Tab-separated table of C-alpha atoms and ligand atoms in Angstrom:
chain	number	residue	atom	x	y	z
D	111	MET	CA	91.858	350.713	101.492
D	112	GLY	CA	93.754	348.289	98.962
D	113	ILE	CA	93.224	345.607	96.299
D	114	ASP	CA	91.992	343.801	98.927
D	115	HIS	CA	90.228	344.097	102.674
D	116	ARG	CA	93.409	344.287	104.262
D	117	ILE	CA	95.339	347.180	105.211
D	118	HIS	CA	99.251	346.549	103.799
D	119	LEU	CA	102.385	347.971	105.296
D	120	CYS	CA	103.442	348.924	101.879
D	121	LEU	CA	101.994	347.339	99.255
D	122	ALA	CA	103.159	348.060	94.970
D	123	LYS	CA	100.860	350.890	93.502
D	124	MET	CA	101.182	351.488	89.814
D	125	SER	CA	100.868	354.604	88.017
D	126	ASP	CA	97.262	355.930	86.873
D	127	THR	CA	98.491	356.711	83.404
D	128	GLY	CA	99.354	353.066	82.489
D	129	ALA	CA	103.093	354.114	82.133
D	130	GLU	CA	104.162	350.787	83.474
D	131	GLN	CA	102.620	348.795	81.129
D	132	ARG	CA	103.471	350.911	78.293
D	133	TYR	CA	107.484	350.259	78.808
D	134	ILE	CA	106.701	346.608	78.940
D	135	GLN	CA	104.569	346.288	75.819
D	136	GLU	CA	107.453	348.173	73.708
D	137	ALA	CA	109.775	345.437	74.816
D	138	PHE	CA	107.428	343.196	74.202
D	139	ALA	CA	106.958	344.717	70.482
D	140	SER	CA	110.909	344.959	70.225
D	141	ASN	CA	111.642	341.576	71.819
D	142	TRP	CA	113.481	342.420	74.435
D	143	ILE	CA	112.462	340.085	76.550
D	144	ALA	CA	116.141	339.906	78.102
D	145	PRO	CA	118.208	341.020	80.361
D	146	LEU	CA	120.518	344.203	79.190
D	147	GLY	CA	118.201	346.263	77.061
D	148	PRO	CA	116.708	349.557	76.294
D	149	ASN	CA	114.510	349.783	79.766
D	150	VAL	CA	117.668	349.047	81.427
D	151	ASP	CA	119.720	351.680	80.333
D	152	ALA	CA	116.723	354.250	80.317
D	153	PHE	CA	115.901	353.519	84.043
D	154	GLU	CA	119.488	353.675	85.094
D	155	LYS	CA	119.761	357.563	83.563
D	156	GLU	CA	116.467	358.357	85.149
D	157	LEU	CA	117.594	357.233	88.848
D	158	GLU	CA	121.341	359.023	87.897
D	159	ARG	CA	119.050	362.448	87.063
D	160	PHE	CA	116.851	362.281	90.134
D	161	LEU	CA	119.711	361.487	92.721
D	162	ASN	CA	122.300	363.936	90.920
D	163	THR	CA	120.076	367.082	90.371
D	164	SER	CA	117.725	366.640	93.758
D	165	VAL	CA	118.828	368.595	96.619
D	166	ILE	CA	116.603	370.445	99.000
D	167	SER	CA	117.555	373.514	99.629
D	168	THR	CA	115.947	374.775	103.038
D	169	GLY	CA	113.294	372.463	104.239
D	170	ALA	CA	111.080	369.762	102.850
D	171	ASP	CA	109.596	369.618	99.365
D	172	ARG	CA	111.952	372.446	97.810
D	173	ARG	CA	113.972	370.633	95.231
D	174	SER	CA	116.038	373.220	93.507
D	175	GLY	CA	117.096	371.196	90.588
D	176	GLU	CA	120.780	371.850	91.345
D	177	ILE	CA	123.613	369.560	90.261
D	178	SER	CA	124.621	367.759	93.629
D	179	ASP	CA	128.404	367.001	94.353
D	180	ASN	CA	127.870	363.572	95.696
D	181	LYS	CA	127.532	362.483	91.796
D	182	VAL	CA	126.669	358.344	91.129
D	183	TYR	CA	126.561	356.029	88.306
D	184	VAL	CA	123.756	353.795	88.477
D	185	ALA	CA	123.579	349.789	87.770
D	186	ALA	CA	120.708	348.180	87.948
D	187	VAL	CA	120.356	344.412	89.270
D	188	SER	CA	118.093	341.629	90.239
D	189	SER	CA	117.640	342.851	93.764
D	190	CYS	CA	119.244	345.317	96.986
D	191	THR	CA	120.658	341.830	98.394
D	192	ALA	CA	122.169	340.987	94.986
D	193	ALA	CA	123.497	344.881	95.174
D	194	ILE	CA	124.937	344.483	98.703
D	195	HIS	CA	126.699	340.996	97.608
D	196	LEU	CA	128.443	342.763	94.569
D	197	SER	CA	129.318	345.977	96.546
D	198	LEU	CA	131.457	343.623	98.804
D	199	LEU	CA	132.917	342.215	95.992
D	200	LEU	CA	133.793	345.375	94.532
D	201	LEU	CA	135.424	346.187	97.912
D	202	GLY	CA	137.311	343.443	97.702
D	203	VAL	CA	135.807	341.226	100.710
D	204	GLY	CA	136.324	337.514	100.989
D	205	LYS	CA	136.985	334.720	103.204
D	206	ASP	CA	138.264	335.933	106.661
D	207	ASP	CA	137.468	339.380	105.778
D	208	GLU	CA	135.564	341.372	108.713
D	209	VAL	CA	132.810	343.832	107.481
D	210	ILE	CA	130.740	346.007	110.411
D	211	CYS	CA	127.303	345.447	109.671
D	212	GLN	CA	124.341	347.800	111.366
D	213	SER	CA	122.412	345.042	113.785
D	214	PHE	CA	119.253	346.601	113.822
D	215	SER	CA	118.213	346.111	109.881
D	216	PHE	CA	116.676	343.443	107.809
D	217	CYS	CA	118.661	340.369	107.692
D	218	ALA	CA	119.777	341.057	103.689
D	219	SER	CA	121.723	344.265	104.844
D	220	SER	CA	124.342	341.272	106.847
D	221	ASN	CA	123.633	338.159	104.846
D	222	PRO	CA	125.835	338.705	101.854
D	223	VAL	CA	128.889	339.179	104.550
D	224	THR	CA	128.284	335.807	105.107
D	225	TYR	CA	128.042	334.865	101.185
D	226	CYS	CA	131.508	336.055	100.839
D	227	GLY	CA	132.913	334.347	103.638
D	228	ALA	CA	133.464	336.760	105.660
D	229	THR	CA	132.607	337.572	109.279
D	230	PRO	CA	130.087	340.062	110.179
D	231	ILE	CA	130.492	342.397	113.193
D	232	PHE	CA	127.120	343.781	114.429
D	233	VAL	CA	127.002	347.552	115.955
D	234	ASP	CA	123.838	348.944	117.567
D	235	SER	CA	121.996	352.089	117.358
D	236	GLU	CA	121.735	355.000	118.469
D	237	GLU	CA	118.676	356.889	119.448
D	238	ASP	CA	118.110	360.001	117.238
D	239	THR	CA	117.897	358.410	113.628
D	240	TRP	CA	118.240	354.821	115.015
D	241	ASN	CA	120.601	354.134	112.714
D	242	MET	CA	124.751	353.143	113.607
D	243	SER	CA	125.952	354.512	116.156
D	244	PRO	CA	129.126	356.375	115.493
D	245	GLU	CA	130.850	355.914	119.044
D	246	LEU	CA	130.039	351.883	118.859
D	247	LEU	CA	130.892	351.819	115.279
D	248	GLU	CA	134.381	353.478	116.619
D	249	GLU	CA	134.766	351.178	119.458
D	250	ALA	CA	134.094	348.101	116.960
D	251	ILE	CA	137.134	349.248	114.780
D	252	LYS	CA	139.353	349.767	117.312
D	253	ASP	CA	138.784	346.321	119.384
D	254	ARG	CA	138.639	344.634	116.339
D	255	ILE	CA	142.344	345.900	115.001
D	256	ALA	CA	143.109	345.096	118.644
D	257	GLN	CA	141.898	341.898	118.706
D	258	THR	CA	142.704	340.428	115.156
D	259	GLY	CA	145.707	343.143	113.879
D	260	ARG	CA	143.605	343.770	110.763
D	261	LYS	CA	141.141	346.593	110.480
D	262	PRO	CA	137.504	345.428	109.337
D	263	LYS	CA	136.995	345.503	105.250
D	264	ALA	CA	134.351	347.297	105.332
D	265	ILE	CA	131.306	349.266	107.210
D	266	ILE	CA	127.690	348.665	106.007
D	267	VAL	CA	124.883	351.386	107.411
D	268	VAL	CA	121.368	351.563	106.762
D	269	ASP	CA	119.085	354.461	105.896
D	270	LEU	CA	116.375	352.598	108.008
D	271	TYR	CA	112.718	352.904	107.090
D	272	GLY	CA	113.863	355.802	105.260
D	273	MET	CA	115.665	358.081	107.902
D	274	PRO	CA	119.207	359.058	107.339
D	275	ALA	CA	122.160	357.824	108.798
D	276	LYS	CA	124.683	360.196	111.130
D	277	TRP	CA	126.343	360.883	108.084
D	278	ASP	CA	128.766	363.529	108.731
D	279	GLU	CA	129.925	361.373	111.808
D	280	ILE	CA	130.200	358.171	109.815
D	281	THR	CA	131.639	359.235	107.171
D	282	ALA	CA	134.373	361.338	109.338
D	283	ILE	CA	134.967	357.626	111.123
D	284	SER	CA	135.314	356.307	107.791
D	285	GLN	CA	137.979	358.511	106.629
D	286	LYS	CA	139.984	358.425	110.193
D	287	TYR	CA	140.320	354.626	109.733
D	288	ALA	CA	140.250	354.132	105.711
D	289	ILE	CA	137.752	352.103	105.875
D	290	PRO	CA	134.861	352.181	102.808
D	291	VAL	CA	131.516	352.195	103.600
D	292	ILE	CA	128.276	350.557	101.959
D	293	GLU	CA	124.894	352.539	102.354
D	294	ASP	CA	122.358	350.335	102.254
D	295	ALA	CA	119.128	352.940	101.213
D	296	ALA	CA	116.768	350.153	100.552
D	297	ASN	CA	114.277	351.899	102.325
D	298	ALA	CA	115.234	355.406	101.567
D	299	LEU	CA	115.249	356.516	98.225
D	300	GLY	CA	113.677	360.164	98.222
D	301	SER	CA	115.416	360.953	101.893
D	302	TYR	CA	117.690	363.488	102.222
D	303	TYR	CA	120.951	363.917	104.630
D	304	LYS	CA	121.618	367.958	105.119
D	305	GLY	CA	119.679	368.530	101.511
D	306	LYS	CA	121.291	365.443	99.831
D	307	PRO	CA	119.649	362.450	98.493
D	308	CYS	CA	120.363	359.107	100.504
D	309	GLY	CA	122.242	356.798	98.570
D	310	THR	CA	124.778	359.400	97.800
D	311	PHE	CA	126.599	358.999	101.399
D	312	GLY	CA	128.259	355.721	101.299
D	313	ASN	CA	131.528	354.783	98.947
D	314	ILE	CA	128.914	352.745	97.049
D	315	ALA	CA	124.950	352.128	97.756
D	316	THR	CA	122.846	349.805	96.995
D	317	LEU	CA	118.757	350.742	96.478
D	318	SER	CA	115.691	347.898	96.254
D	319	PHE	CA	112.756	347.982	94.133
D	320	ASN	CA	111.303	345.138	95.967
D	321	GLY	CA	107.031	344.809	95.844
D	322	ASN	CA	107.414	346.352	99.220
D	323	LYS	CA	109.417	349.620	98.818
D	324	ILE	CA	108.944	353.396	97.905
D	325	ILE	CA	108.691	352.215	94.204
D	326	THR	CA	108.954	348.408	92.614
D	327	THR	CA	109.860	346.632	89.931
D	328	SER	CA	108.402	343.732	90.929
D	329	GLY	CA	111.854	342.878	92.417
D	330	GLY	CA	114.981	344.391	91.951
D	331	GLY	CA	117.526	346.543	92.833
D	332	ALA	CA	120.630	349.180	92.242
D	333	ILE	CA	124.306	349.749	92.723
D	334	LEU	CA	125.088	353.317	93.057
D	335	CYS	CA	128.874	353.830	92.060
D	336	LYS	CA	131.265	356.678	92.751
D	337	ASP	CA	132.394	356.707	88.939
D	338	GLU	CA	131.743	355.179	86.151
D	339	ALA	CA	134.560	352.301	85.829
D	340	THR	CA	133.265	350.681	89.146
D	341	LYS	CA	129.528	350.676	87.396
D	342	LYS	CA	131.357	348.861	84.871
D	343	ARG	CA	132.740	346.766	87.321
D	344	ALA	CA	129.828	345.800	88.202
D	345	ILE	CA	127.659	345.413	85.805
D	346	PHE	CA	130.721	343.022	84.546
D	347	LEU	CA	130.298	340.699	87.753
D	348	ALA	CA	126.290	340.951	87.189
D	349	THR	CA	126.380	339.521	83.835
D	350	GLN	CA	128.548	336.193	84.289
D	351	ALA	CA	131.913	338.333	84.267
D	352	LYS	CA	132.567	337.421	80.544
D	353	GLU	CA	135.883	338.251	79.060
D	354	PRO	CA	135.893	340.177	75.904
D	355	TYR	CA	136.110	337.253	73.463
D	356	LEU	CA	133.828	335.391	70.978
D	357	HIS	CA	134.061	332.825	73.042
D	358	TYR	CA	132.980	332.555	76.646
D	359	GLU	CA	136.403	333.272	78.122
D	360	HIS	CA	136.364	333.991	82.417
D	361	GLU	CA	138.925	335.001	84.425
D	362	THR	CA	136.370	335.863	87.627
D	363	ILE	CA	133.533	334.418	89.067
D	364	GLY	CA	130.527	336.511	88.229
D	365	TYR	CA	127.127	336.607	88.971
D	366	ASN	CA	123.780	336.129	87.179
D	367	TYR	CA	122.615	339.580	88.764
D	368	ARG	CA	121.337	342.139	86.550
D	369	MET	CA	118.075	343.505	86.244
D	370	SER	CA	115.992	342.214	83.046
D	371	ASN	CA	114.853	344.911	80.412
D	372	ILE	CA	110.725	343.557	81.704
D	373	SER	CA	111.499	345.012	85.094
D	374	ALA	CA	113.046	348.268	83.798
D	375	GLY	CA	110.101	349.025	82.028
D	376	ILE	CA	108.327	348.543	85.528
D	377	GLY	CA	110.889	350.919	86.967
D	378	ARG	CA	110.457	353.419	84.315
D	379	GLY	CA	106.780	353.785	84.897
D	380	GLN	CA	106.862	353.856	88.660
D	381	MET	CA	109.596	356.490	87.998
D	382	THR	CA	106.434	359.206	86.994
D	383	VAL	CA	104.785	358.338	90.279
D	384	LEU	CA	108.425	358.616	92.560
D	385	GLU	CA	107.844	361.870	93.710
D	386	ASP	CA	104.240	361.623	94.350
D	387	HIS	CA	104.716	358.210	96.531
D	388	ILE	CA	107.171	360.121	98.531
D	389	LYS	CA	104.652	362.938	99.345
D	390	HIS	CA	102.701	360.328	100.279
D	391	HIS	CA	103.962	358.522	102.301
D	392	GLN	CA	105.611	361.924	104.503
D	393	HIS	CA	101.746	362.909	104.643
D	394	VAL	CA	100.500	359.854	105.977
D	395	HIS	CA	103.398	359.678	108.610
D	396	GLU	CA	101.913	363.403	109.599
D	397	LEU	CA	98.588	362.153	110.076
D	398	TYR	CA	99.331	359.206	112.198
D	399	SER	CA	101.893	362.024	114.213
D	400	SER	CA	98.620	364.410	114.592
D	401	LEU	CA	95.663	361.900	115.416
D	402	MET	CA	97.842	359.715	117.904
D	403	ASN	CA	97.693	362.051	121.018
D	404	ASN	CA	97.749	359.147	123.521
D	405	PRO	CA	100.532	358.481	126.538
D	406	SER	CA	101.164	355.057	125.892
D	407	VAL	CA	102.614	355.763	122.061
D	408	SER	CA	104.812	358.112	120.254
D	409	ILE	CA	104.868	358.140	116.665
D	410	VAL	CA	108.508	358.335	115.993
D	411	SER	CA	109.474	361.584	113.723
D	412	ILE	CA	113.250	360.960	115.787
D	413	ASN	CA	114.567	363.895	114.776
D	414	PRO	CA	112.740	366.715	113.152
D	415	ASN	CA	115.099	368.609	112.242
D	416	LEU	CA	115.845	369.601	108.767
D	417	ASP	CA	119.157	367.540	108.854
D	418	PHE	CA	117.090	364.642	108.713
D	419	ASN	CA	114.587	364.809	105.759
D	420	SER	CA	112.709	361.133	105.794
D	421	ASN	CA	110.454	359.718	103.105
D	422	PHE	CA	109.051	357.941	105.948
D	423	TRP	CA	108.904	355.228	104.184
D	424	LEU	CA	107.376	353.065	107.079
D	425	THR	CA	105.681	355.135	109.838
D	426	THR	CA	106.827	353.607	113.273
D	427	ALA	CA	105.261	353.464	116.266
D	428	LEU	CA	106.744	353.235	120.121
D	429	PHE	CA	104.788	351.789	123.099
D	430	ASN	CA	105.250	352.206	126.291
D	431	ASP	CA	106.194	349.145	128.887
D	432	GLY	CA	103.143	348.041	129.835
D	433	VAL	CA	101.927	347.414	125.772
D	434	ASP	CA	102.457	343.735	124.414
D	435	ILE	CA	103.771	344.261	120.674
D	436	GLU	CA	102.962	341.008	119.724
D	437	THR	CA	99.455	340.949	121.130
D	438	LEU	CA	98.553	344.297	119.591
D	439	CYS	CA	99.265	343.125	116.394
D	440	LYS	CA	97.536	340.033	116.312
D	441	LYS	CA	94.229	342.335	117.532
D	442	LEU	CA	95.591	344.525	114.279
D	443	ASP	CA	95.700	341.800	112.100
D	444	ALA	CA	92.137	340.595	113.257
D	445	ALA	CA	90.815	343.894	112.348
D	446	GLY	CA	92.254	344.100	108.732
D	447	ILE	CA	95.741	345.665	109.810
D	448	GLU	CA	98.990	344.558	108.700
D	449	ALA	CA	101.224	345.829	111.367
D	450	ARG	CA	104.870	344.055	112.537
D	451	PRO	CA	107.267	344.708	115.026
D	452	LEU	CA	110.110	346.464	114.685
D	453	TRP	CA	113.448	344.508	113.222
D	454	LYS	CA	114.583	342.109	115.438
D	455	PRO	CA	118.784	342.896	115.977
D	456	MET	CA	120.831	340.527	114.172
D	457	HIS	CA	123.278	340.064	116.841
D	458	LEU	CA	119.838	338.380	119.108
D	459	GLN	CA	119.159	336.341	115.794
D	460	PRO	CA	119.871	332.352	116.105
D	461	VAL	CA	121.781	332.343	112.927
D	462	TYR	CA	124.193	334.981	113.823
D	463	LYS	CA	124.734	333.952	117.676
D	464	HIS	CA	128.333	333.659	117.256
D	465	ALA	CA	128.747	337.098	115.475
D	466	PRO	CA	131.182	339.519	117.550
D	467	ALA	CA	128.427	342.354	118.486
D	468	PHE	CA	128.763	345.978	119.987
D	469	THR	CA	125.640	346.659	121.644
D	470	ASN	CA	123.868	349.401	124.321
D	471	GLY	CA	120.324	347.413	124.466
D	472	PHE	CA	118.797	350.215	122.179
D	473	SER	CA	117.791	347.953	119.158
D	474	GLU	CA	116.644	345.474	121.444
D	475	TYR	CA	114.276	348.172	123.446
D	476	LEU	CA	113.130	348.873	119.925
D	477	PHE	CA	112.150	345.245	118.907
D	478	LYS	CA	110.445	344.808	122.187
D	479	HIS	CA	108.621	348.228	122.018
D	480	GLY	CA	107.781	349.240	118.398
D	481	ILE	CA	106.148	348.275	115.383
D	482	CYS	CA	105.611	349.085	111.677
D	483	LEU	CA	102.212	350.766	110.178
D	484	PRO	CA	100.610	350.718	107.098
D	485	SER	CA	102.187	353.599	105.285
D	486	GLY	CA	102.249	352.580	101.497
D	487	PRO	CA	100.696	354.455	98.392
D	488	TRP	CA	97.319	352.599	98.802
D	489	VAL	CA	96.719	353.653	102.421
D	490	THR	CA	94.085	356.138	102.697
D	491	ASP	CA	93.477	358.876	105.267
D	492	GLU	CA	90.387	356.574	106.650
D	493	ASP	CA	92.380	353.949	107.065
D	494	VAL	CA	95.106	356.027	109.510
D	495	LYS	CA	92.130	357.095	111.271
D	496	TYR	CA	90.817	353.742	111.547
D	497	ILE	CA	94.117	352.390	112.141
D	498	VAL	CA	94.806	355.191	115.029
D	499	GLU	CA	91.297	354.279	116.420
D	500	LYS	CA	92.144	350.675	116.983
D	501	ILE	CA	95.489	351.174	118.278
D	502	LYS	CA	94.267	353.607	120.875
D	503	SER	CA	91.222	350.700	121.723
D	504	THR	CA	93.085	348.240	121.520
D	505	ILE	CA	95.741	349.476	124.396
D	506	ILE	CA	93.107	350.715	127.138
D	507	ASP	CA	91.207	347.154	127.060
Z	870	LIG	C1	114.239	345.361	101.544
Z	870	LIG	C2	115.671	345.343	102.138
Z	870	LIG	C3	116.526	344.959	101.502
Z	870	LIG	C4	116.339	344.085	100.315
Z	870	LIG	O1	115.682	344.319	99.449
Z	870	LIG	P1	116.013	343.197	98.018
Z	870	LIG	O2	115.755	344.128	96.639
Z	870	LIG	O3	114.546	342.455	98.737
Z	870	LIG	O4	117.020	342.277	97.856
Z	870	LIG	C5	117.526	345.449	102.013
Z	870	LIG	N1	117.736	346.043	103.410
Z	870	LIG	C6	117.059	346.773	103.434
Z	870	LIG	C7	116.996	347.746	104.580
Z	870	LIG	C8	115.740	346.349	102.929
Z	870	LIG	O5	114.664	346.550	103.811
């Protein structure tokens, strides 16, 4: 069970070898208690190695170690939210621009658009991956061009719950209209689309190392860039945009978004358990799938096709019409199980009620019928059996 008697969705878990504490200890011993420093550089290198050399040839778990042709350069920052903000700035998004965003996601995927003074244009999801619908994306682009005479400046697509988006279709549309894509891979470190790692599909991509993600730095994120110059520019903007003079000279507005050397020490330790965590999330998902044989519930694998190899960061369940999601979550909560409704689509959020939206009703359906289940590294087989039994007995009541 976890460090208390509740079963959480996904709680941080440090390695059994104490690697995180050793890297922090090194930082203390050398007095690198600052942003920048050897742990930050090393963490970036280790992420680059993972993303640039792990591909799946066929089927799950067969990593061949070949070099991926989707090479990325990693800059570690203070959060994924900051990484998305910087990505928008790197793509030149500014006041009065429009940015197309996946509606079915956490607010952090689209809020940075507002930070830039730009307007999010929300696009609904398709049924296979629950990520941005390529058809609606193209409709949105055409409509915005017709309405405003200008193209949207960028597209933010999410690999939600770890499931890769339909990257071939989305990339084709992005290239057809020459609009760059930001891939929010906050949930998808260790997921693969057609054998290539998530985080390498957007023109720029982001990761999260928040406490509830597949690995953590306690809080942190990363920008994945396609060339070294963009990585350097990202670091420049993340460290207050200091021009190369002895005194402080500023030609650009910068931000204080760099990852600290202490956080990166935790990240380095977590890299030693990344593969274990991925396997564990996938194992938990399989166990839920095999145990939950009930006509009112489906454990969602979406497209079990090998092209969509999810890390299953969170396992999700969909319920038939008769099941009230809120009551179910409350009952599970009373049984010591943390379960939550799926994301409420951004186009239904009060704060975005004036934002244009291209919808098909699907994300709204998901919100009303689905929940996330405990899936993190503390969740045991016994926990999964207990949760499945509780769900079954609750929906029969
Ligand atoms: C967690 C999350 C984020 C934000 O990550 P932070 O590191 O907490 O800023 C962004 N997008 C998605 C899809 C997330 O789940």
